[in-house]
PDB file of C-alpha atoms in Angstrom:
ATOM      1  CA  UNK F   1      68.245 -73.152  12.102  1.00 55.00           C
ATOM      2  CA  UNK F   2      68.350 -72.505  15.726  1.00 65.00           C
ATOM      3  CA  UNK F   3      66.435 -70.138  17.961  1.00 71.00           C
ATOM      4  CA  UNK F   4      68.529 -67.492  19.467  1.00 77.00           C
ATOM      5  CA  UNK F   5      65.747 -65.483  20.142  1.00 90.00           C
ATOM      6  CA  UNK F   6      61.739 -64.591  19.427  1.00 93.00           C
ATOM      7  CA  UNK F   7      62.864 -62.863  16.180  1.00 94.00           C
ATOM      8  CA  UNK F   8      63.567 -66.567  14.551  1.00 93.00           C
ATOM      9  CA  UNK F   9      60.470 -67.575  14.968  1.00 95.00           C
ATOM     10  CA  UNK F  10      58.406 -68.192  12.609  1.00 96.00           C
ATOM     11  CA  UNK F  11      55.386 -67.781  14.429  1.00 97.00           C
ATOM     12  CA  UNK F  12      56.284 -64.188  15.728  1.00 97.00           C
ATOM     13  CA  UNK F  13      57.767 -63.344  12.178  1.00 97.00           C
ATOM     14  CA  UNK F  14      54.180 -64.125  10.515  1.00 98.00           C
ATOM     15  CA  UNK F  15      52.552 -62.295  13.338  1.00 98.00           C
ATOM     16  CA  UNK F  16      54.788 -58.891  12.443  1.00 98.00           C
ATOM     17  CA  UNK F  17      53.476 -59.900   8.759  1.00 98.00           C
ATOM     18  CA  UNK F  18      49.939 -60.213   9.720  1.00 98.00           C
ATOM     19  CA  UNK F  19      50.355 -56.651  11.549  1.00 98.00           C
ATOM     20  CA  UNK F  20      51.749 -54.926   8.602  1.00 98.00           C
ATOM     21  CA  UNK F  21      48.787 -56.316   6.318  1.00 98.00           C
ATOM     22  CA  UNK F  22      46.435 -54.811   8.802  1.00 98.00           C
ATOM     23  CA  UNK F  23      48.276 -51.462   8.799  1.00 97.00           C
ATOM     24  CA  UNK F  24      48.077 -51.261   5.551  1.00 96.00           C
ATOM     25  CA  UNK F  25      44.489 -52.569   5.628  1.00 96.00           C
ATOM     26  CA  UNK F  26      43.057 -50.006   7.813  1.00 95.00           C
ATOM     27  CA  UNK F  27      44.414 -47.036   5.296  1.00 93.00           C
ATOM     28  CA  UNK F  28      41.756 -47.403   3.461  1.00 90.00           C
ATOM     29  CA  UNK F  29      38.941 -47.071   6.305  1.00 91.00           C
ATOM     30  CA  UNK F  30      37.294 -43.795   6.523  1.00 89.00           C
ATOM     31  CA  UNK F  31      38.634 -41.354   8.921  1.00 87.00           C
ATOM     32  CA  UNK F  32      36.126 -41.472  11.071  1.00 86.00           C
ATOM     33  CA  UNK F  33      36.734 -45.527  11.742  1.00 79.00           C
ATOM     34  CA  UNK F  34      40.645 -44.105  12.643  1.00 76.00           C
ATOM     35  CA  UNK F  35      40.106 -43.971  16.581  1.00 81.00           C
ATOM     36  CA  UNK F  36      37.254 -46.318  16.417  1.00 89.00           C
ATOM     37  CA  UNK F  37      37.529 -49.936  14.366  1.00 93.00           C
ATOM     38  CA  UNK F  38      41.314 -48.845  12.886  1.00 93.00           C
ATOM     39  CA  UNK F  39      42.779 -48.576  16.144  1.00 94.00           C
ATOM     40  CA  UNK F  40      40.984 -51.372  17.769  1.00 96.00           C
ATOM     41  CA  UNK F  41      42.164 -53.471  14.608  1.00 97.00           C
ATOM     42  CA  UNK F  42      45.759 -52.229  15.063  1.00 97.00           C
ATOM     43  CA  UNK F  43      45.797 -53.247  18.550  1.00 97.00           C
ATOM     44  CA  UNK F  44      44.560 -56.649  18.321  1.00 98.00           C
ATOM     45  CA  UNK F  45      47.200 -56.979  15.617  1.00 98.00           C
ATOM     46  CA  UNK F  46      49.811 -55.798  17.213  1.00 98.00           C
ATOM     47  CA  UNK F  47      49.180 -57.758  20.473  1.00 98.00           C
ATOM     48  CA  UNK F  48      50.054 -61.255  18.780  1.00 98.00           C
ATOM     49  CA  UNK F  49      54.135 -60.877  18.018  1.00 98.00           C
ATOM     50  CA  UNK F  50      54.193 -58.819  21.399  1.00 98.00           C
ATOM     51  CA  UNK F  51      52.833 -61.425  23.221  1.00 98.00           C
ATOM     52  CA  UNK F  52      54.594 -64.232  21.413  1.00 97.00           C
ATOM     53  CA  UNK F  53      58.178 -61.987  21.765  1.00 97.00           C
ATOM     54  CA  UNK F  54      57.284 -61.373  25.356  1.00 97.00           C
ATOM     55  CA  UNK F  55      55.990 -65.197  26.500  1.00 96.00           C
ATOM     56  CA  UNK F  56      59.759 -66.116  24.924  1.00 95.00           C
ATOM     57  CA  UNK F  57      61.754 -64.055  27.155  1.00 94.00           C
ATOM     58  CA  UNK F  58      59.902 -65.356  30.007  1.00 92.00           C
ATOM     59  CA  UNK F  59      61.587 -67.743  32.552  1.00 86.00           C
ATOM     60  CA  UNK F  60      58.314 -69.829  32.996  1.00 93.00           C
ATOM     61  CA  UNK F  61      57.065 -72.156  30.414  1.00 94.00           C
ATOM     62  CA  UNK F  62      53.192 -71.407  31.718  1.00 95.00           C
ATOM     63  CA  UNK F  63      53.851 -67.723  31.497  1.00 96.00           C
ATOM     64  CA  UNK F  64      54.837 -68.317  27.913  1.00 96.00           C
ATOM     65  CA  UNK F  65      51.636 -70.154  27.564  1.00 97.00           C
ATOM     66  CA  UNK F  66      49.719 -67.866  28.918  1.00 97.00           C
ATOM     67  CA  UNK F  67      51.284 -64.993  26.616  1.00 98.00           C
ATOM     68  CA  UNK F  68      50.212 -67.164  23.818  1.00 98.00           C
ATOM     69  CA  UNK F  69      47.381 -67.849  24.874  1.00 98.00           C
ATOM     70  CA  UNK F  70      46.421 -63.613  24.823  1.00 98.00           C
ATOM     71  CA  UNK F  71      47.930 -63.709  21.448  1.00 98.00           C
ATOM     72  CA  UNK F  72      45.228 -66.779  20.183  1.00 98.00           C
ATOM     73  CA  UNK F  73      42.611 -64.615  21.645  1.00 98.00           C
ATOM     74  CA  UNK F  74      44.210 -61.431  20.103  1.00 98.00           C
ATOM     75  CA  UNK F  75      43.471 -63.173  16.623  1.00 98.00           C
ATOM     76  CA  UNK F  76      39.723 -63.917  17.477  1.00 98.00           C
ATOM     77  CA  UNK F  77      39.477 -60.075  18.336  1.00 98.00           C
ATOM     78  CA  UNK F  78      41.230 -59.107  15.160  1.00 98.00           C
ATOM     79  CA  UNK F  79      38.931 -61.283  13.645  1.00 98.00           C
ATOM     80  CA  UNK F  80      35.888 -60.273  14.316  1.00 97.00           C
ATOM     81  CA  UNK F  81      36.791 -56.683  13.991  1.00 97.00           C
ATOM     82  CA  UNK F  82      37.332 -57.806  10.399  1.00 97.00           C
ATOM     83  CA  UNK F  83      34.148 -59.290  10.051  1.00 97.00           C
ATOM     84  CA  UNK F  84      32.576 -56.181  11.138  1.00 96.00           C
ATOM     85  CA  UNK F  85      34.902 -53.785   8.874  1.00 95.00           C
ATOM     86  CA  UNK F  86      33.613 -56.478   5.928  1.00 96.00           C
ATOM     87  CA  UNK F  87      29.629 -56.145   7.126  1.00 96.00           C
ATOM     88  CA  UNK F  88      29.590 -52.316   7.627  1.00 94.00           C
ATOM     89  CA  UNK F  89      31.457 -52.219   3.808  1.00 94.00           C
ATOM     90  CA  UNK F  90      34.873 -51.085   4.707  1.00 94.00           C
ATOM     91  CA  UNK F  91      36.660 -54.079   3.672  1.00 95.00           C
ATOM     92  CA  UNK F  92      35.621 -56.563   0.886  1.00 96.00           C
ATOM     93  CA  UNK F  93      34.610 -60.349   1.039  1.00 97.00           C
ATOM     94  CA  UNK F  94      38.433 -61.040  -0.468  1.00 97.00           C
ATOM     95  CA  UNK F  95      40.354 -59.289   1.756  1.00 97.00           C
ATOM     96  CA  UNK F  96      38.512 -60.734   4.989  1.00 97.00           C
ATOM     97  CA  UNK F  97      39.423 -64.306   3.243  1.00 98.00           C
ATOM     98  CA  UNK F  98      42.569 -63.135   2.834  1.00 97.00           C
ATOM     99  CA  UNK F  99      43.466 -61.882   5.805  1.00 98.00           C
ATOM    100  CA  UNK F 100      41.514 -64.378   7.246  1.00 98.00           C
ATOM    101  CA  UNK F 101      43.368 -67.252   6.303  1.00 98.00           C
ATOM    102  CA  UNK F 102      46.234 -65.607   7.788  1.00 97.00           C
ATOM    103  CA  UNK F 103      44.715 -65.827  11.265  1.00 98.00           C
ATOM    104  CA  UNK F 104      44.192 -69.171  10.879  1.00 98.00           C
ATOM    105  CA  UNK F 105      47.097 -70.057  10.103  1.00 98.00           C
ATOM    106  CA  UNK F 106      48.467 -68.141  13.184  1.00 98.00           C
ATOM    107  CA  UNK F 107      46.180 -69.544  15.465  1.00 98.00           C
ATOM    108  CA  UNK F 108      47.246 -73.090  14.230  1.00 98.00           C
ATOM    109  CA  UNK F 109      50.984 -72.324  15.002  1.00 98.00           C
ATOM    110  CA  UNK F 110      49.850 -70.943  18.383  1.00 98.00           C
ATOM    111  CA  UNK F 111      48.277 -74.154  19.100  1.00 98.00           C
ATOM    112  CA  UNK F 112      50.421 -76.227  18.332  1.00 97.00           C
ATOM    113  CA  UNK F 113      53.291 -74.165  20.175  1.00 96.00           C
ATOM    114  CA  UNK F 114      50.987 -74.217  23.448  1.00 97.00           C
ATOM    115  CA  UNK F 115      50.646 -77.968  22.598  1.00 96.00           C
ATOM    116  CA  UNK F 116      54.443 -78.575  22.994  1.00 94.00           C
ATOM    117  CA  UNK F 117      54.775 -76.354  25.938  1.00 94.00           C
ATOM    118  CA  UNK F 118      52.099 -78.181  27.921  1.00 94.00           C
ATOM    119  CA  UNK F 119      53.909 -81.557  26.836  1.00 92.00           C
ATOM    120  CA  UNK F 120      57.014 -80.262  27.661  1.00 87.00           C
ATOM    121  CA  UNK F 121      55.865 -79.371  31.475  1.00 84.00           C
ATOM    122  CA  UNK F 122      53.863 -82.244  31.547  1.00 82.00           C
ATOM    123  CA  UNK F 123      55.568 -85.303  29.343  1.00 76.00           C
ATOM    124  CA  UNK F 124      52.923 -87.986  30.389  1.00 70.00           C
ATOM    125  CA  UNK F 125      50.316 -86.364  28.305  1.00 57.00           C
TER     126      UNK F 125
END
C-alpha cells in the first residue's frame, strides 16, 4: 500500500485509536476531574496524530522530526496523567496496562519513524 497522505499511516491511524480509547476513558472520571486531569488527558492524546498528520505535510524532514518528536513526548504526558488517574482511583490497574501498552507501542513506531528520517537526512549513520 502506498502513502498518499498522513491518513495511511499506520502510526497516525493508531494514534486517532489511542485518542478515542482515552475519550472514552475519561467518561468515567468524576466531573470534577472534567477541566482538570480529563482535559489534560484529552490533550496529550490528541496532540500525537496532530503532530504526526502535521510533521507529514511538512516540506522539511527535521520539521517532521521534530513534530514527532512532540508527539513521543505527548505519550509520556498522557502517560503519566494515567498513572495519576490510576493512583488517585479513577482508573484501574487494567486499564492503565491497557492503555498503557498502547503508548508503547506508539512510542516504538515513533522511534523508529524518527530513526528513518534521521537516516534518510543523514545516510552515513
Amino acid at each position: 500500500m502506498s502513502i498518499q497522505n498522513f491518513k495511511d499511516l499506520t502510526i497516525w491511524q493508531n494514534g486517532i485509536e489511542l485518542s478515542c480509547t482515552i475519550y472514552k476513558l475519561v467518561e468515567q472520571l468524576p466531573k470534577n476531574e472534567m477541566y482538570a486531569l480529563s482535559d489534560q488527558m484529552r490533550r496529550a492524546s490528541i496532540s500525537v496524530p496532530s503532530n504526526i498528520a502535521e510533521g507529514h505535510q511538512r516540506v522539511s524532514t527535521k520539521e517532521y522530526i521534530r513534530l514527532l518528536s512532540i508527539s513521543r513526548g505527548s505519550l509520556g504526558e498522557l502517560e503519566t496523567q494515567l498513572v495519576i488517574a490510576n493512583r488517585i482511583g479513577h482508573i484501574s490497574a487494567e486499564q492503565l496496562q491497557q492503555v498503557s501498552a498502547s503508548i508503547e507501542s506508539e512510542r516504538r513506531m515513533i522511534n523508529a519513524l524518527i530513526s528513518t528520517l534521521r537516516k534518510k537526512l543523514n545516510p552515513i549513520l
